[in-house]
XYZ file of C-alpha atoms in Angstrom:
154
model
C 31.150 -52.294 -94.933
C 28.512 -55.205 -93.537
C 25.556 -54.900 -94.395
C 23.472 -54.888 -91.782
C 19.905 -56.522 -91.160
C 17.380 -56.564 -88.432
C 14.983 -59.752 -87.695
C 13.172 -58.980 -84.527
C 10.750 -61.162 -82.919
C 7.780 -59.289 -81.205
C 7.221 -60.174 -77.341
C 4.365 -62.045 -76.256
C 2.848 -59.330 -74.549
C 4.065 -56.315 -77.353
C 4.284 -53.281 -75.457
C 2.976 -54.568 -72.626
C 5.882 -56.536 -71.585
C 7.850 -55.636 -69.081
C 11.187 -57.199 -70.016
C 13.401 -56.671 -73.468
C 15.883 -59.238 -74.605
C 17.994 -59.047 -77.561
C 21.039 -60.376 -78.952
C 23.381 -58.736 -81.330
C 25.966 -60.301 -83.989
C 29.185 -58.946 -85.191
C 32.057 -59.255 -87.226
C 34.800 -61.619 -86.281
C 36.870 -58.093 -86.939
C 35.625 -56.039 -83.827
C 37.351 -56.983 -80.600
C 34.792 -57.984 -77.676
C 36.523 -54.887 -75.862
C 36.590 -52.438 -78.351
C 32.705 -53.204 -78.203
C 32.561 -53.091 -74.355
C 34.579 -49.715 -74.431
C 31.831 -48.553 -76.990
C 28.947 -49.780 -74.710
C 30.223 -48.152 -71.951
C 31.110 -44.602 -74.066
C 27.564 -44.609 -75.272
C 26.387 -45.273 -71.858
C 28.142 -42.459 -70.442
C 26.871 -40.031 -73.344
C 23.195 -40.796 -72.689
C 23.806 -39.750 -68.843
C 21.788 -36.599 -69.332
C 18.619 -39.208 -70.256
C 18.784 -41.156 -67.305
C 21.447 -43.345 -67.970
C 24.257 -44.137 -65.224
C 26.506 -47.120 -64.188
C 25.011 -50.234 -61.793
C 25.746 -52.511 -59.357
C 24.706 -55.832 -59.971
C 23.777 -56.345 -56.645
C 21.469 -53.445 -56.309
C 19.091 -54.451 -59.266
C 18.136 -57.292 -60.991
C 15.838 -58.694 -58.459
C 13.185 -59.779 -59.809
C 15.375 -61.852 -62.385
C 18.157 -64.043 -61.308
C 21.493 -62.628 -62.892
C 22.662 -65.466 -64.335
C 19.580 -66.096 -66.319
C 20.043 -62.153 -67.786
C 24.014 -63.171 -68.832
C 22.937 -66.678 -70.496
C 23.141 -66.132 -74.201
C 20.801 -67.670 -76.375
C 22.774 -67.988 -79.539
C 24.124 -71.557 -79.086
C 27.938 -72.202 -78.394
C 28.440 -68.649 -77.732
C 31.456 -68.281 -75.043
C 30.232 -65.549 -72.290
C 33.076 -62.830 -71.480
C 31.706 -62.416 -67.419
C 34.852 -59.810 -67.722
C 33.106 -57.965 -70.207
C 29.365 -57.431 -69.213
C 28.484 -53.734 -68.547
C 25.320 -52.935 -65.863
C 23.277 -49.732 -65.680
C 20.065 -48.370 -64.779
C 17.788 -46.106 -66.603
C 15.731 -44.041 -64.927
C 12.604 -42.225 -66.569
C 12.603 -38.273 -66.232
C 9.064 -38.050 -64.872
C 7.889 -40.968 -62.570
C 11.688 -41.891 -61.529
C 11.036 -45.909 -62.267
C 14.285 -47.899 -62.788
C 14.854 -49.584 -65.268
C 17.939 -52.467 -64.461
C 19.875 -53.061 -67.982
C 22.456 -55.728 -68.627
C 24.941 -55.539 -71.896
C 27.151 -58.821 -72.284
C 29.707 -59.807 -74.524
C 30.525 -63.273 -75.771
C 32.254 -65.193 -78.828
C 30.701 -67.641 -80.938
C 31.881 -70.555 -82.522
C 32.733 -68.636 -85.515
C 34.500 -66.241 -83.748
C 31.983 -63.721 -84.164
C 30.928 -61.234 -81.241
C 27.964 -61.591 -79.636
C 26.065 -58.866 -77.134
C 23.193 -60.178 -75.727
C 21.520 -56.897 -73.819
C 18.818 -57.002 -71.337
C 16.554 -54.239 -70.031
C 13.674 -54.811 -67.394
C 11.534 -53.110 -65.757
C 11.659 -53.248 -61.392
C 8.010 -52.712 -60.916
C 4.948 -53.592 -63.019
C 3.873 -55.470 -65.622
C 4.314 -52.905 -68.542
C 6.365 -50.256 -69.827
C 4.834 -48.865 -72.798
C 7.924 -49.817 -75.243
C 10.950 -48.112 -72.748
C 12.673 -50.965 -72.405
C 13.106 -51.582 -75.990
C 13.799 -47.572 -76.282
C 16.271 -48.482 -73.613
C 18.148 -51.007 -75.413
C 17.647 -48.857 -78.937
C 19.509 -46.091 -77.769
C 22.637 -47.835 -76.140
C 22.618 -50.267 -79.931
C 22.020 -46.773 -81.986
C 25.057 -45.182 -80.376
C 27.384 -48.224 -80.612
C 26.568 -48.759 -84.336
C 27.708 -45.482 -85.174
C 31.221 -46.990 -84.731
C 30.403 -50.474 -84.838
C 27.493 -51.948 -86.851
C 25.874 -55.205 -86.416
C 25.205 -57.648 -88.844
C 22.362 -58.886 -87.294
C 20.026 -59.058 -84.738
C 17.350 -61.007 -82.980
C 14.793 -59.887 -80.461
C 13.082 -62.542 -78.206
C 10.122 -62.763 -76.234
C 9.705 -63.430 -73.023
């Protein structure tokens, strides 16, 4: 029904970075927990990759939590009721990846996720924390496109 656009925003560092921030707009119609239900379906169906529910207070260490629930969008309202942790962890070497998916309502009324994936150790990943974030986003908008979306660096 939207149509849906992407703007991203390359890191500073490309594939080299270590850290993937995005933020994710859409439609005053979708209620912020009808899309926190979705995050959290998706998040269960990509279990056999890695995927699995997290404790806050077991990862994000290297980043202070509050910094990974700020939104960037201004005058968006955060939902702290509505922000869904997990890990990822990769198949081969077992590194964790900490991933944070948060919900919030602009000033237009419009919902806003703002997801976060990082890396514990290291100073690259090669792209997986994008591919992280990717596959949650691809699963949601199935169900529920965006309408638009904005990568920053780091």
């Amino acid at each position: 029904f939207f149509s849906s656009y992407l703007f991203e925003a390359s890191h500073t560092m490309g594939f080299l970075s270590h850290i993937m921030e995005a933020e994710y707009v859409f439609s005053p119609n979708v209620e912020p927990e009808t899309l926190h239900t979705a995050i959290t379906t998706a998040i269960r169906q990509l279990s056999s990759s890695g995927y699995a529910p997290a404790v806050p207070e077991q990862g994000f260490k290297r980043y202070d939590l509050q910094r990974v629930k700020t939104f960037k969008k201004a005058g968006v309202e955060a939902r702290e009721d509505l922000c869904v942790m997990c890990t990822c962890t990769s198949k081969l070497m077992k590194f964790v990846d900490d991933m944070a998916f948060c919900i919030g309502v602009g000033p237009e009324r419009q919902v806003v996720l703002r997801a976060w994936s990082n890396s514990r150790v290291g100073q690259g990943d090669l792209g997986k924390n994008k591919k992280n974030v990717r596959l949650v986003i691809d699963q949601v908008s199935k169900t529920l496109p965006p309408v638009d979306t904005t990568v920053y660096a780091s």
